[in-house]
PDB file of C-alpha atoms in Angstrom:
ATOM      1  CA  UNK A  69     163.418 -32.857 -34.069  1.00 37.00           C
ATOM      2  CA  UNK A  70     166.620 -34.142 -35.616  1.00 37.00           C
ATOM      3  CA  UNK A  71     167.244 -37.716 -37.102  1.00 36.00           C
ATOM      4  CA  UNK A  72     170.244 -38.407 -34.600  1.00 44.00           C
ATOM      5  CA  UNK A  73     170.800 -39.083 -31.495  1.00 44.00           C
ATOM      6  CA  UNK A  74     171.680 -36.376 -29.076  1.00 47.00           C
ATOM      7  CA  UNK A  75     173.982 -37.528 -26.390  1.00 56.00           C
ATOM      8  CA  UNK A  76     172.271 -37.683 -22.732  1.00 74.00           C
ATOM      9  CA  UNK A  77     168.375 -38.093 -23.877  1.00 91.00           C
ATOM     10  CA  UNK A  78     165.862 -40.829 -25.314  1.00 96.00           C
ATOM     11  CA  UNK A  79     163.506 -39.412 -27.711  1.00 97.00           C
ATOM     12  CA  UNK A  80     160.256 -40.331 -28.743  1.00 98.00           C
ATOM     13  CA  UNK A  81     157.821 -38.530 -31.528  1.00 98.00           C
ATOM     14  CA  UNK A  82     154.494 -39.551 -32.825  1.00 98.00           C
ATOM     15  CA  UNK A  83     154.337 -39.508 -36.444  1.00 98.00           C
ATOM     16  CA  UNK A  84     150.898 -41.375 -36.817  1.00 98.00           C
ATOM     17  CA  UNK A  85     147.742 -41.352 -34.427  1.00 98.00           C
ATOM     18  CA  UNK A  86     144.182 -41.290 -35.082  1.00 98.00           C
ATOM     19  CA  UNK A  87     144.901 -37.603 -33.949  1.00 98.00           C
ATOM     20  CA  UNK A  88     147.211 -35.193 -35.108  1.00 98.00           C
ATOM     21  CA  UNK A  89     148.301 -31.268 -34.088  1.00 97.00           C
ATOM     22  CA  UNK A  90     148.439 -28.859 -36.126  1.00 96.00           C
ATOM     23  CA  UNK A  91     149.414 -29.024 -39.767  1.00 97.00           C
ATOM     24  CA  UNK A  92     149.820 -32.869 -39.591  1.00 98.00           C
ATOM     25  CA  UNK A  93     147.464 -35.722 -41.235  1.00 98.00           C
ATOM     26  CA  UNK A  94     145.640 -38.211 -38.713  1.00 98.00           C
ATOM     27  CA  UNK A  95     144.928 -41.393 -39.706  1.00 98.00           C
ATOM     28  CA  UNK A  96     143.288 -44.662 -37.884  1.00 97.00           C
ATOM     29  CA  UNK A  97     146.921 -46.241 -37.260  1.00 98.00           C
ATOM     30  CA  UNK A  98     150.323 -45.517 -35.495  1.00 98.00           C
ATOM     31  CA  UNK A  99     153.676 -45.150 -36.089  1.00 98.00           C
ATOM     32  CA  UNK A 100     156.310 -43.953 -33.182  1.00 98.00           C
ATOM     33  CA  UNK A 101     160.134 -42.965 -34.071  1.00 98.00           C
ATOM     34  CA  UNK A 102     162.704 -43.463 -30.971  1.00 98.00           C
ATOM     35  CA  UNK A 103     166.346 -42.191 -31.059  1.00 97.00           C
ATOM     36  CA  UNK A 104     167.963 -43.853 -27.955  1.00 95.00           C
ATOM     37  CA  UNK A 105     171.090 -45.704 -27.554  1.00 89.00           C
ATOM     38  CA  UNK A 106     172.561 -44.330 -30.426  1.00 92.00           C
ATOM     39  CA  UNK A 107     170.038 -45.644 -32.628  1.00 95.00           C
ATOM     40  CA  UNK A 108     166.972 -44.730 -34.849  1.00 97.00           C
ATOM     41  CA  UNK A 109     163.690 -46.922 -34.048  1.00 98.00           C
ATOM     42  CA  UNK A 110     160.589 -46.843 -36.214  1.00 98.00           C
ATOM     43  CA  UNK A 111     157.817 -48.550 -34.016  1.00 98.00           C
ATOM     44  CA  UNK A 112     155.443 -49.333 -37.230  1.00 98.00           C
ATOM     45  CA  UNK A 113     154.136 -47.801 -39.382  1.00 98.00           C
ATOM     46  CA  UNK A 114     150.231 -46.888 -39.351  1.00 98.00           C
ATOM     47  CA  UNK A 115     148.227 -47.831 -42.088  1.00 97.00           C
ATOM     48  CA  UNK A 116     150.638 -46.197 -44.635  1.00 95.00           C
ATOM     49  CA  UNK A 117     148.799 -42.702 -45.794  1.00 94.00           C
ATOM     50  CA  UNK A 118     150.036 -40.115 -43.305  1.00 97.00           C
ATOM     51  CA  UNK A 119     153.693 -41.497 -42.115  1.00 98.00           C
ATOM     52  CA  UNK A 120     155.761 -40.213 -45.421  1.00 97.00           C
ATOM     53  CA  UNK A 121     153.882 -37.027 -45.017  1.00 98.00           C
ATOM     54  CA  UNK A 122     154.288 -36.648 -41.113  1.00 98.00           C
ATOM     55  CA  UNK A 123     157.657 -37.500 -40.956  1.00 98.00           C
ATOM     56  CA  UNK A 124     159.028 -34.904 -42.729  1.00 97.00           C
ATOM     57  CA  UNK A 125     157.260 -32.174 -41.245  1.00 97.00           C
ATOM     58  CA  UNK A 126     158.975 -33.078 -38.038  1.00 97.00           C
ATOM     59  CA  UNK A 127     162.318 -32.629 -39.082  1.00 97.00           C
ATOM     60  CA  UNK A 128     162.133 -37.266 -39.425  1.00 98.00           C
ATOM     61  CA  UNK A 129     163.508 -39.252 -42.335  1.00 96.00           C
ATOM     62  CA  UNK A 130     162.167 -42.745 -41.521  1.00 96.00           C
ATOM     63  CA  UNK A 131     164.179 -44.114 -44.087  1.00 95.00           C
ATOM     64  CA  UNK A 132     167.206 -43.491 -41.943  1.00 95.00           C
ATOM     65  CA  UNK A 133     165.925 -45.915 -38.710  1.00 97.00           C
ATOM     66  CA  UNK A 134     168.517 -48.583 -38.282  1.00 97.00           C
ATOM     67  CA  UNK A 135     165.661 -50.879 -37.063  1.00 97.00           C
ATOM     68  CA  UNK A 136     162.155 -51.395 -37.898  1.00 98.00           C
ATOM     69  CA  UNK A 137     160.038 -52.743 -35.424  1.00 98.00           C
ATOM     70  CA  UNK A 138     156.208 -54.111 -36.212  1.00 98.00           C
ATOM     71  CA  UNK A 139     154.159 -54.135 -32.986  1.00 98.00           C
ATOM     72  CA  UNK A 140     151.980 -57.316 -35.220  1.00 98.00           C
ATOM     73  CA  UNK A 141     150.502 -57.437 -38.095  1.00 97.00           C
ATOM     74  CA  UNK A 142     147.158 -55.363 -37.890  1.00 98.00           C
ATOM     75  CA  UNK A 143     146.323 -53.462 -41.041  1.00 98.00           C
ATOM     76  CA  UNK A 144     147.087 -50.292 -39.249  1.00 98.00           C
ATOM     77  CA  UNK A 145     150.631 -50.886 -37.865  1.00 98.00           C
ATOM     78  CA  UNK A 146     152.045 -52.791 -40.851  1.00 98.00           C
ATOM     79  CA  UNK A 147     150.276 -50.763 -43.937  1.00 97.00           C
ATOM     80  CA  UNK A 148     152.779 -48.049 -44.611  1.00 97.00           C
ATOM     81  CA  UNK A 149     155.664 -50.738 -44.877  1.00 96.00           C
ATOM     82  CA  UNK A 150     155.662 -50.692 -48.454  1.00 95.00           C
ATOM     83  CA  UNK A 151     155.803 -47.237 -49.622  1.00 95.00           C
ATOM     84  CA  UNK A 152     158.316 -47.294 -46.606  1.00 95.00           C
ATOM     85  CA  UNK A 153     160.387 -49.936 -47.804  1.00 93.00           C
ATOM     86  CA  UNK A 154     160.044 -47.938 -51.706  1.00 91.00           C
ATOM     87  CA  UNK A 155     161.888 -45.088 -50.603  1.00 88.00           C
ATOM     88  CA  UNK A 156     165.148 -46.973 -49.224  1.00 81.00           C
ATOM     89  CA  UNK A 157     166.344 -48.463 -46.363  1.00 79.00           C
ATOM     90  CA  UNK A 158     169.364 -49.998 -43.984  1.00 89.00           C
ATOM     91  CA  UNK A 159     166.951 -51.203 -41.496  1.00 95.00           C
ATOM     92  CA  UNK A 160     166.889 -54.599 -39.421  1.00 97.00           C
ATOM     93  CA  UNK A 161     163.161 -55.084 -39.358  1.00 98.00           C
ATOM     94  CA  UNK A 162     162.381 -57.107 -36.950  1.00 98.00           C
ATOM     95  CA  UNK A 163     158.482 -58.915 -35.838  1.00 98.00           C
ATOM     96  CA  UNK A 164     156.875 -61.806 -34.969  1.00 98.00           C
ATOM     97  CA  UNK A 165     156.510 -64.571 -37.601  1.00 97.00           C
ATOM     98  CA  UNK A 166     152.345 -64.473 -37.196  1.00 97.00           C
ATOM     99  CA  UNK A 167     152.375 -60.806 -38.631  1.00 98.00           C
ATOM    100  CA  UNK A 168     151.921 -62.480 -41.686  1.00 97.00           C
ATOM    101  CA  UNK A 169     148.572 -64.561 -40.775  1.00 96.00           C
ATOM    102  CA  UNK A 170     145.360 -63.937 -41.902  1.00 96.00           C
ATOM    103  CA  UNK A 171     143.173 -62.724 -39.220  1.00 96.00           C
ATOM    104  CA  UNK A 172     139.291 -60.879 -38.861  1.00 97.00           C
ATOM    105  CA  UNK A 173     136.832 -58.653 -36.773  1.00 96.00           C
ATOM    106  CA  UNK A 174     133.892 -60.472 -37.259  1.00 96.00           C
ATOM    107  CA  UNK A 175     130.785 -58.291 -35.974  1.00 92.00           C
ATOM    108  CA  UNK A 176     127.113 -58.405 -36.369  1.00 90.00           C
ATOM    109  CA  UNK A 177     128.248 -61.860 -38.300  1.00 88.00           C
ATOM    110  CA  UNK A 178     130.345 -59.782 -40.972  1.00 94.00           C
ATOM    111  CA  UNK A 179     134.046 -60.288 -41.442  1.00 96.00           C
ATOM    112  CA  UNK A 180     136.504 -57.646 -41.915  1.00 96.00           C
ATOM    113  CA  UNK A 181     140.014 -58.486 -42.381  1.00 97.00           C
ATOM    114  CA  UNK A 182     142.218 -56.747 -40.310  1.00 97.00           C
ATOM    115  CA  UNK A 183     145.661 -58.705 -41.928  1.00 97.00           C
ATOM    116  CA  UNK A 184     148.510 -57.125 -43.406  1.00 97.00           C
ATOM    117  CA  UNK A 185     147.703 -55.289 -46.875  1.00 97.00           C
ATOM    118  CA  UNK A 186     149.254 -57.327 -49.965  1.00 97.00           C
ATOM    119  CA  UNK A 187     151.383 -54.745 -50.947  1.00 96.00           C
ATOM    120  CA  UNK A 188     152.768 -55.039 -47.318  1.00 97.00           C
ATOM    121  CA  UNK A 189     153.211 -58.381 -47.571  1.00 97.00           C
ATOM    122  CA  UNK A 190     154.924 -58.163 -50.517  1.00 96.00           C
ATOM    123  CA  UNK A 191     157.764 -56.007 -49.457  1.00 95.00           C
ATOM    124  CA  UNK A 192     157.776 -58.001 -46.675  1.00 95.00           C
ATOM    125  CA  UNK A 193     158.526 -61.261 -48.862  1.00 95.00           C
ATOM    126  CA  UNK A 194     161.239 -59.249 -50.945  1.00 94.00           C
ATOM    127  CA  UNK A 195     162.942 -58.082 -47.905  1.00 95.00           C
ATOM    128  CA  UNK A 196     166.668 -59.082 -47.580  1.00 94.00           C
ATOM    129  CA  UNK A 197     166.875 -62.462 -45.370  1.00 94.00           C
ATOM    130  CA  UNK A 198     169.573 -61.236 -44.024  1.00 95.00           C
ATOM    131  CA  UNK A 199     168.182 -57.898 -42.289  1.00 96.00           C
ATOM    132  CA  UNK A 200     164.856 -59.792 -41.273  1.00 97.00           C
ATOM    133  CA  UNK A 201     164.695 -60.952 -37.689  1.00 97.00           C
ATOM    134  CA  UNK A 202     161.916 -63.108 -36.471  1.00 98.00           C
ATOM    135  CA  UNK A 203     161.373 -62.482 -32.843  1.00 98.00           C
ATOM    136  CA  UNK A 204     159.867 -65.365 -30.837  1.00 97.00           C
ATOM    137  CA  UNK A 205     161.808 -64.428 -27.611  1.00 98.00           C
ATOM    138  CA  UNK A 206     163.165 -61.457 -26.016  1.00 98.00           C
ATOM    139  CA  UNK A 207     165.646 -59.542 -27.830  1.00 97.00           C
ATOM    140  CA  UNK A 208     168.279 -56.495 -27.193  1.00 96.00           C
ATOM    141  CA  UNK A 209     168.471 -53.676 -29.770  1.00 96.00           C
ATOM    142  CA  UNK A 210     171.252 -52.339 -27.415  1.00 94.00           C
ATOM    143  CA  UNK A 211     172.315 -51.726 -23.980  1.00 93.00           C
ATOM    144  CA  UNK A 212     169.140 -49.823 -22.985  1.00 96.00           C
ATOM    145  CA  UNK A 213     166.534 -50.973 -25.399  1.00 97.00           C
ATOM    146  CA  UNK A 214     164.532 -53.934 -26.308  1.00 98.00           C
ATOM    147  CA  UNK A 215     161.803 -55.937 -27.357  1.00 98.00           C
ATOM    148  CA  UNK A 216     159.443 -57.871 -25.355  1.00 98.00           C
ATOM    149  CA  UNK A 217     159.434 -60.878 -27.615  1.00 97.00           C
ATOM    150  CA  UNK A 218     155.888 -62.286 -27.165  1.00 97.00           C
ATOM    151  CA  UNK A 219     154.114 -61.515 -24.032  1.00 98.00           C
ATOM    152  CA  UNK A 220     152.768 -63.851 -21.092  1.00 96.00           C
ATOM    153  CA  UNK A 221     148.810 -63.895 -20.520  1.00 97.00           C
ATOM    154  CA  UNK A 222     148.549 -64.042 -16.925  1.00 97.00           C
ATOM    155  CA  UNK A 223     145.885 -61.383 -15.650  1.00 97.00           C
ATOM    156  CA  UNK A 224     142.591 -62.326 -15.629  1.00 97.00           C
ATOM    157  CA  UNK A 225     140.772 -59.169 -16.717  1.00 97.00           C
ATOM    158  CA  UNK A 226     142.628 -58.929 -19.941  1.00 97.00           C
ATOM    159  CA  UNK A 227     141.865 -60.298 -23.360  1.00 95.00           C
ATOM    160  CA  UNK A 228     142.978 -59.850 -26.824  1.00 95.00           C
ATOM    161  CA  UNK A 229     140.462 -56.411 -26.985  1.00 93.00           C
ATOM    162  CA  UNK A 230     137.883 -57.600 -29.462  1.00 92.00           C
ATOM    163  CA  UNK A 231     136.489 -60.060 -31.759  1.00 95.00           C
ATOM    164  CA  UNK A 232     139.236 -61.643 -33.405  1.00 96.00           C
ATOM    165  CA  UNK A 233     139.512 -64.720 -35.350  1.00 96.00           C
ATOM    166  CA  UNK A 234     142.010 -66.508 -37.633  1.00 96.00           C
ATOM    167  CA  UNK A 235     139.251 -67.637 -40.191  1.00 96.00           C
ATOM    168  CA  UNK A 236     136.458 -65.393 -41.701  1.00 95.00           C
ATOM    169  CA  UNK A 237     134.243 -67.933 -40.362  1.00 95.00           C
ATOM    170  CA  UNK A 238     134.850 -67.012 -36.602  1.00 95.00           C
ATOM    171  CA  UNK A 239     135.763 -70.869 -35.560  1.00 95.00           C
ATOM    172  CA  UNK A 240     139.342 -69.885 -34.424  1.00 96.00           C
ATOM    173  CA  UNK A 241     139.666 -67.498 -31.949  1.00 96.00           C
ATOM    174  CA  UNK A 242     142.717 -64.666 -32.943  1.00 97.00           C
ATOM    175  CA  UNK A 243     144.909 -64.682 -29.426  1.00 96.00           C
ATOM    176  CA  UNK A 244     147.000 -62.079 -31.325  1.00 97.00           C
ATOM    177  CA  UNK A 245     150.252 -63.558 -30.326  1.00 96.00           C
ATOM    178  CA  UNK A 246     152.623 -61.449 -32.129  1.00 97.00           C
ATOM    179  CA  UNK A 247     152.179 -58.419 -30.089  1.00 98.00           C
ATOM    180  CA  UNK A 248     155.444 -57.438 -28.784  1.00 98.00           C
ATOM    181  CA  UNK A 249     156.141 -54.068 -26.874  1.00 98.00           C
ATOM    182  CA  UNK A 250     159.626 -52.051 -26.754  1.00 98.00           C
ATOM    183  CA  UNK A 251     161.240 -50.737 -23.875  1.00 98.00           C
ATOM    184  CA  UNK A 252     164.125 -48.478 -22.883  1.00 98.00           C
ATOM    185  CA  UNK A 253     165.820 -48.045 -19.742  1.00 97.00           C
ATOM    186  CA  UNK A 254     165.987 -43.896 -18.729  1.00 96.00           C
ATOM    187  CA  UNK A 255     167.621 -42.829 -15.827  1.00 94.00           C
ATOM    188  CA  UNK A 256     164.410 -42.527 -14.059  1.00 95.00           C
ATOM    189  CA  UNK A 257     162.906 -46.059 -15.107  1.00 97.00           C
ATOM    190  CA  UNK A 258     161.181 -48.142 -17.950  1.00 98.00           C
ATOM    191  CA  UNK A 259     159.431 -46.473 -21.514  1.00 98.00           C
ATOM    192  CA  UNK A 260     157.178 -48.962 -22.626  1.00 98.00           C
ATOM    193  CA  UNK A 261     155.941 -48.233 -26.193  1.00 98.00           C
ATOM    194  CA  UNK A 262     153.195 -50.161 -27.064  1.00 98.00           C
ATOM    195  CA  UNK A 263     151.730 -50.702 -30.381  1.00 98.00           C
ATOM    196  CA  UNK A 264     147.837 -51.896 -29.436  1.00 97.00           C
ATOM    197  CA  UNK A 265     148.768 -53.935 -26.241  1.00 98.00           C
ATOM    198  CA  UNK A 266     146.285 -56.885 -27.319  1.00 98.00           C
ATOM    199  CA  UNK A 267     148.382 -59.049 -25.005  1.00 98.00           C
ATOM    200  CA  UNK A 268     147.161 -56.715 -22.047  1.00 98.00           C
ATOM    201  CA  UNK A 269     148.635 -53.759 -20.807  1.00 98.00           C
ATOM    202  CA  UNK A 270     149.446 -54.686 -17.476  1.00 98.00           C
ATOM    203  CA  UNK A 271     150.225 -57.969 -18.980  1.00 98.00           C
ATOM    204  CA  UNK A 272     152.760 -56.271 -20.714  1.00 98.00           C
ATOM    205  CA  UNK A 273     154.460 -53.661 -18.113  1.00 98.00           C
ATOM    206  CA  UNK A 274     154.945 -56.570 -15.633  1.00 98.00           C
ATOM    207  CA  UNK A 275     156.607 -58.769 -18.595  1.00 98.00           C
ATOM    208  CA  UNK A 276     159.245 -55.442 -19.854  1.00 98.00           C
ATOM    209  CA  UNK A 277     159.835 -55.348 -15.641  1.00 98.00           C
ATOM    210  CA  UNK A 278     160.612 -59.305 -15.866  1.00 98.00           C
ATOM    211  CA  UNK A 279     163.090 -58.531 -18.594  1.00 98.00           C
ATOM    212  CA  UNK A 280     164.756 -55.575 -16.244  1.00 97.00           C
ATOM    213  CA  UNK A 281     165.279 -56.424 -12.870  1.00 97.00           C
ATOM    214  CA  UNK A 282     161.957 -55.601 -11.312  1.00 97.00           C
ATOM    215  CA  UNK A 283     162.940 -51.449 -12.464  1.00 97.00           C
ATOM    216  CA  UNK A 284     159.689 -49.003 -12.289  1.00 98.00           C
ATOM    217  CA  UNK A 285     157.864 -48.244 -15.133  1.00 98.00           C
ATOM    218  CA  UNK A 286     158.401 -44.615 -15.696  1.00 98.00           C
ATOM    219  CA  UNK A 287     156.057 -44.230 -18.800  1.00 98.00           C
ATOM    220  CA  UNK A 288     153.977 -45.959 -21.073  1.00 98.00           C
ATOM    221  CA  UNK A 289     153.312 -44.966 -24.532  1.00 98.00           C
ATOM    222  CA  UNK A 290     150.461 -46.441 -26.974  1.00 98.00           C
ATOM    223  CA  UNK A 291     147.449 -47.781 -27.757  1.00 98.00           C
ATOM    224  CA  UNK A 292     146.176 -49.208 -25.367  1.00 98.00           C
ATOM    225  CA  UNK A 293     143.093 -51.372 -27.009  1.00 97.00           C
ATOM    226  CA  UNK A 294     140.231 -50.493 -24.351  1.00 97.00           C
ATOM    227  CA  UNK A 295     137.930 -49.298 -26.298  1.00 94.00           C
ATOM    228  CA  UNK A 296     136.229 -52.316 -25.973  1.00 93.00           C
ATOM    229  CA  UNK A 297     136.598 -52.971 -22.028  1.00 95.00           C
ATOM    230  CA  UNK A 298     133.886 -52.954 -19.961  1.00 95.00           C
ATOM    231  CA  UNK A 299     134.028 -50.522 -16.468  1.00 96.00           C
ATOM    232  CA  UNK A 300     135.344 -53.785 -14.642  1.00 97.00           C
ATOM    233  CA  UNK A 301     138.246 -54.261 -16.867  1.00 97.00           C
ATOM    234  CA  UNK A 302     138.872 -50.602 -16.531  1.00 97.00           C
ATOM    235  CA  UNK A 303     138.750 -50.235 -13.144  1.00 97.00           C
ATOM    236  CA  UNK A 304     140.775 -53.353 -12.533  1.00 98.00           C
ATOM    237  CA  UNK A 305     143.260 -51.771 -15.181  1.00 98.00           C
ATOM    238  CA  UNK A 306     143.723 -48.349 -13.449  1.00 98.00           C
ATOM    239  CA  UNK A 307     143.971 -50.090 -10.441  1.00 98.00           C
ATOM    240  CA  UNK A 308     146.982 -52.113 -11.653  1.00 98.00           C
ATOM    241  CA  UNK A 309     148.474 -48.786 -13.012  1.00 98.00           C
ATOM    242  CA  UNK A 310     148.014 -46.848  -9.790  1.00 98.00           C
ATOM    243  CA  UNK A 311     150.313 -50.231  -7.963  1.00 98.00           C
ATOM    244  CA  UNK A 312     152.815 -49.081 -11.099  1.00 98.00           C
ATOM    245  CA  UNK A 313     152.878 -45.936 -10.661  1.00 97.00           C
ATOM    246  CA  UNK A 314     154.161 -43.898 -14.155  1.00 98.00           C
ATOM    247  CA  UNK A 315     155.097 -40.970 -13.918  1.00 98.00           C
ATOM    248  CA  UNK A 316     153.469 -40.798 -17.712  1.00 98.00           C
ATOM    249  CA  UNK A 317     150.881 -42.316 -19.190  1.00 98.00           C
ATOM    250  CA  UNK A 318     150.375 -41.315 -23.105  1.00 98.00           C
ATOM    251  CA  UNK A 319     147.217 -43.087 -24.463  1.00 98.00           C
ATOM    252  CA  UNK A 320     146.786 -43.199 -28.326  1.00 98.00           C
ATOM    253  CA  UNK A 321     145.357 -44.430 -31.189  1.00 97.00           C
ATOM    254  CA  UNK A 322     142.963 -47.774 -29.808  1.00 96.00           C
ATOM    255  CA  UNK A 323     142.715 -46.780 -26.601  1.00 97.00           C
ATOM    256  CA  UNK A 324     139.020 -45.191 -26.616  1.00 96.00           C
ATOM    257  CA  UNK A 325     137.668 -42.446 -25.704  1.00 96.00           C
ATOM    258  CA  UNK A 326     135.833 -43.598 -22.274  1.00 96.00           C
ATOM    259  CA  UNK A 327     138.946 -45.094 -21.311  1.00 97.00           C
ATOM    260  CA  UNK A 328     141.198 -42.131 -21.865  1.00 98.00           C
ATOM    261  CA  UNK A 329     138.830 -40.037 -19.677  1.00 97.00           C
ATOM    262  CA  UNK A 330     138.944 -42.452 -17.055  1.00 97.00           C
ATOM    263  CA  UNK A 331     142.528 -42.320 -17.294  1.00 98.00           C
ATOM    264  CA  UNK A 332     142.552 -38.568 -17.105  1.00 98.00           C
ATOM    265  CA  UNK A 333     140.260 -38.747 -14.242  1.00 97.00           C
ATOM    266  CA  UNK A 334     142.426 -41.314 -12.318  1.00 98.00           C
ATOM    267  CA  UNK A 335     146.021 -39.605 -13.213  1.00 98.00           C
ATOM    268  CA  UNK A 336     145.120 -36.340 -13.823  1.00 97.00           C
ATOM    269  CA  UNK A 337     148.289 -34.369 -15.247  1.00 97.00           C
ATOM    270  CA  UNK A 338     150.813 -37.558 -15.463  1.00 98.00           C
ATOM    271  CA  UNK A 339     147.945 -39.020 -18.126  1.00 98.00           C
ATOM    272  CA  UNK A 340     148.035 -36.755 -21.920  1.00 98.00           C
ATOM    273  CA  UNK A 341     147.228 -38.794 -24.586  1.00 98.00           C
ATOM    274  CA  UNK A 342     148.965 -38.821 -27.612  1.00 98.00           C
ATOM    275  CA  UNK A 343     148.351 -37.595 -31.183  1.00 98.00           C
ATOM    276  CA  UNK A 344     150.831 -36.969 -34.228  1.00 98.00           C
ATOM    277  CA  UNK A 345     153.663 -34.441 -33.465  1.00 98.00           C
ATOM    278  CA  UNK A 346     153.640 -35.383 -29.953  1.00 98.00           C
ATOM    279  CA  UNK A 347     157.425 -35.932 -28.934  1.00 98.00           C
ATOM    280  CA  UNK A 348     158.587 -36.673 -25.173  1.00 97.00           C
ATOM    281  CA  UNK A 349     161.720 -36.385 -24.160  1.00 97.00           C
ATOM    282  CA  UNK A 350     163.843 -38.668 -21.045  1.00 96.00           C
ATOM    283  CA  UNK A 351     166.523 -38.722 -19.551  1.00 93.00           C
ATOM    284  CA  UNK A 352     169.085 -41.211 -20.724  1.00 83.00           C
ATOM    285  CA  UNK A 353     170.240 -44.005 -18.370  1.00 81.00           C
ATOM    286  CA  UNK A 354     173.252 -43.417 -16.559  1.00 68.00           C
ATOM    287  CA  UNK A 355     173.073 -39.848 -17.050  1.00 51.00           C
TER     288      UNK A 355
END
């Protein structure tokens, strides 16, 4: 895979999963790159051990994106950001203002923090004003791409995906409101890349076909953060996907293993989850 754009095609390359082919580095974490509308996208950037060292193995020099997405500010979507950001870079980076909050897991009454390393948020600090863009509301990268800005809550089978708090405490309940999704119009319909869909993932799709007209969703990339839902979320989930109707559905990194075999089981072929190396290909829009 090359680092521009070839005319007529959107695509899309893992280069960080929990699972990897062959001769690549897994790591819990993930990191997408899109070349679409004449543009590089890096779509975070795991944890921060394995990116550098995938990247380059697929033919990918993440230093060249022109934008810089963070899906929110999990450990293991903003982590690589600073030996990123050390290499170089002439990106717009764009996320949500909380990415920057403290936040825990709290199980078994033990905290883990689950915020942005320091080193990431020191980069993030030094970054130039000027190529930062805090998204609180739907933006355009370009004629066929975008970001969700933050997403409505409206199903009622969907929650944030865990036990997450603001405080190490566990008094104030983590909503995880900076998760944003991309999206790119293809010829055949609506990519949604997700990074761990906390705001739900139907939640999501219906919010990317708000921002397009009503257009089909023709795939969905992602974690997909069920590895905590119980069989009625599930069902209720595949369900809502089945109404949808992707042609693709590539579960990754959060998505857990029950839930990826009932997504097999209910999609059969159209459903092949994801791990590092993993690139799909689309057809542009308008082509």
């Amino acid at each position: 895979m090359h680092s521009d754009t070839v005319g007529g095609e959107t695509r899309i390359a893992i280069l960080v999963d929990n699972e990897a082919g062959a001769g690549l580095e897994a790591e819990h974490g993930f990191s997408l790159w899109l070349e679409t509308d004449g543009r590089r996208i890096l779509f975070d950037t795991g944890q921060g051990g394995v990116l550098l060292v995938n990247a380059p193995i697929l033919g990918i020099d993440p230093t060249r994106a022109d934008h810089l997405v963070l899906s929110h500010g999990h450990y293991d979507h903003s982590g690589g950001l600073a030996s990123l950001l050390q290499q170089g870079h002439g990106c717009t980076l764009h996320c949500h203002p909380g990415v920057v909050s403290p936040r825990y897991s709290i199980r078994n009454r033990t905290a883990k923090s689950l915020q942005m390393p320091s080193k990431a948020l020191a980069a993030l600090e030094r970054f130039p004003l000027g190529q930062l863009r805090w998204v609180q509301q739907p933006v355009q990268l370009g004629a066929t791409v975008g970001l969700t800005g933050p997403i409505g809550r409206e199903t009622i089978f969907e929650d944030a995906g865990g036990p997450f708090f603001l405080d190490r405490a566990g008094h104030r309940p983590d909503p995880v409101d900076d998760d944003l999704a991309l999206w790119v119009r293809s010829r055949d319909g609506l990519i949604v890349c997700v990074g761990c869909a906390h705001a739900g993932l139907i939640n999501t799709l219906r919010q990317v076909q708000r921002l397009n007209g009503g257009m089909r969703i023709q795939a969905v990339i992602g974690g997909f953060h069920l590895l905590n839902a119980n069989v009625e979320r599930l069902e209720q989930t595949i369900d809502a996907l089945h109404r949808l109707a992707p042609d693709l559905i590539v579960p990754c990194h959060c998505t857990g293993e029950a839930a990826v075999e009932a997504l097999r089981r209910a999609f059969g072929k159209r459903c092949r989850p994801g791990m590092a190396g993993m690139i799909c290909r689309f057809e542009a829009a308008g082509q």
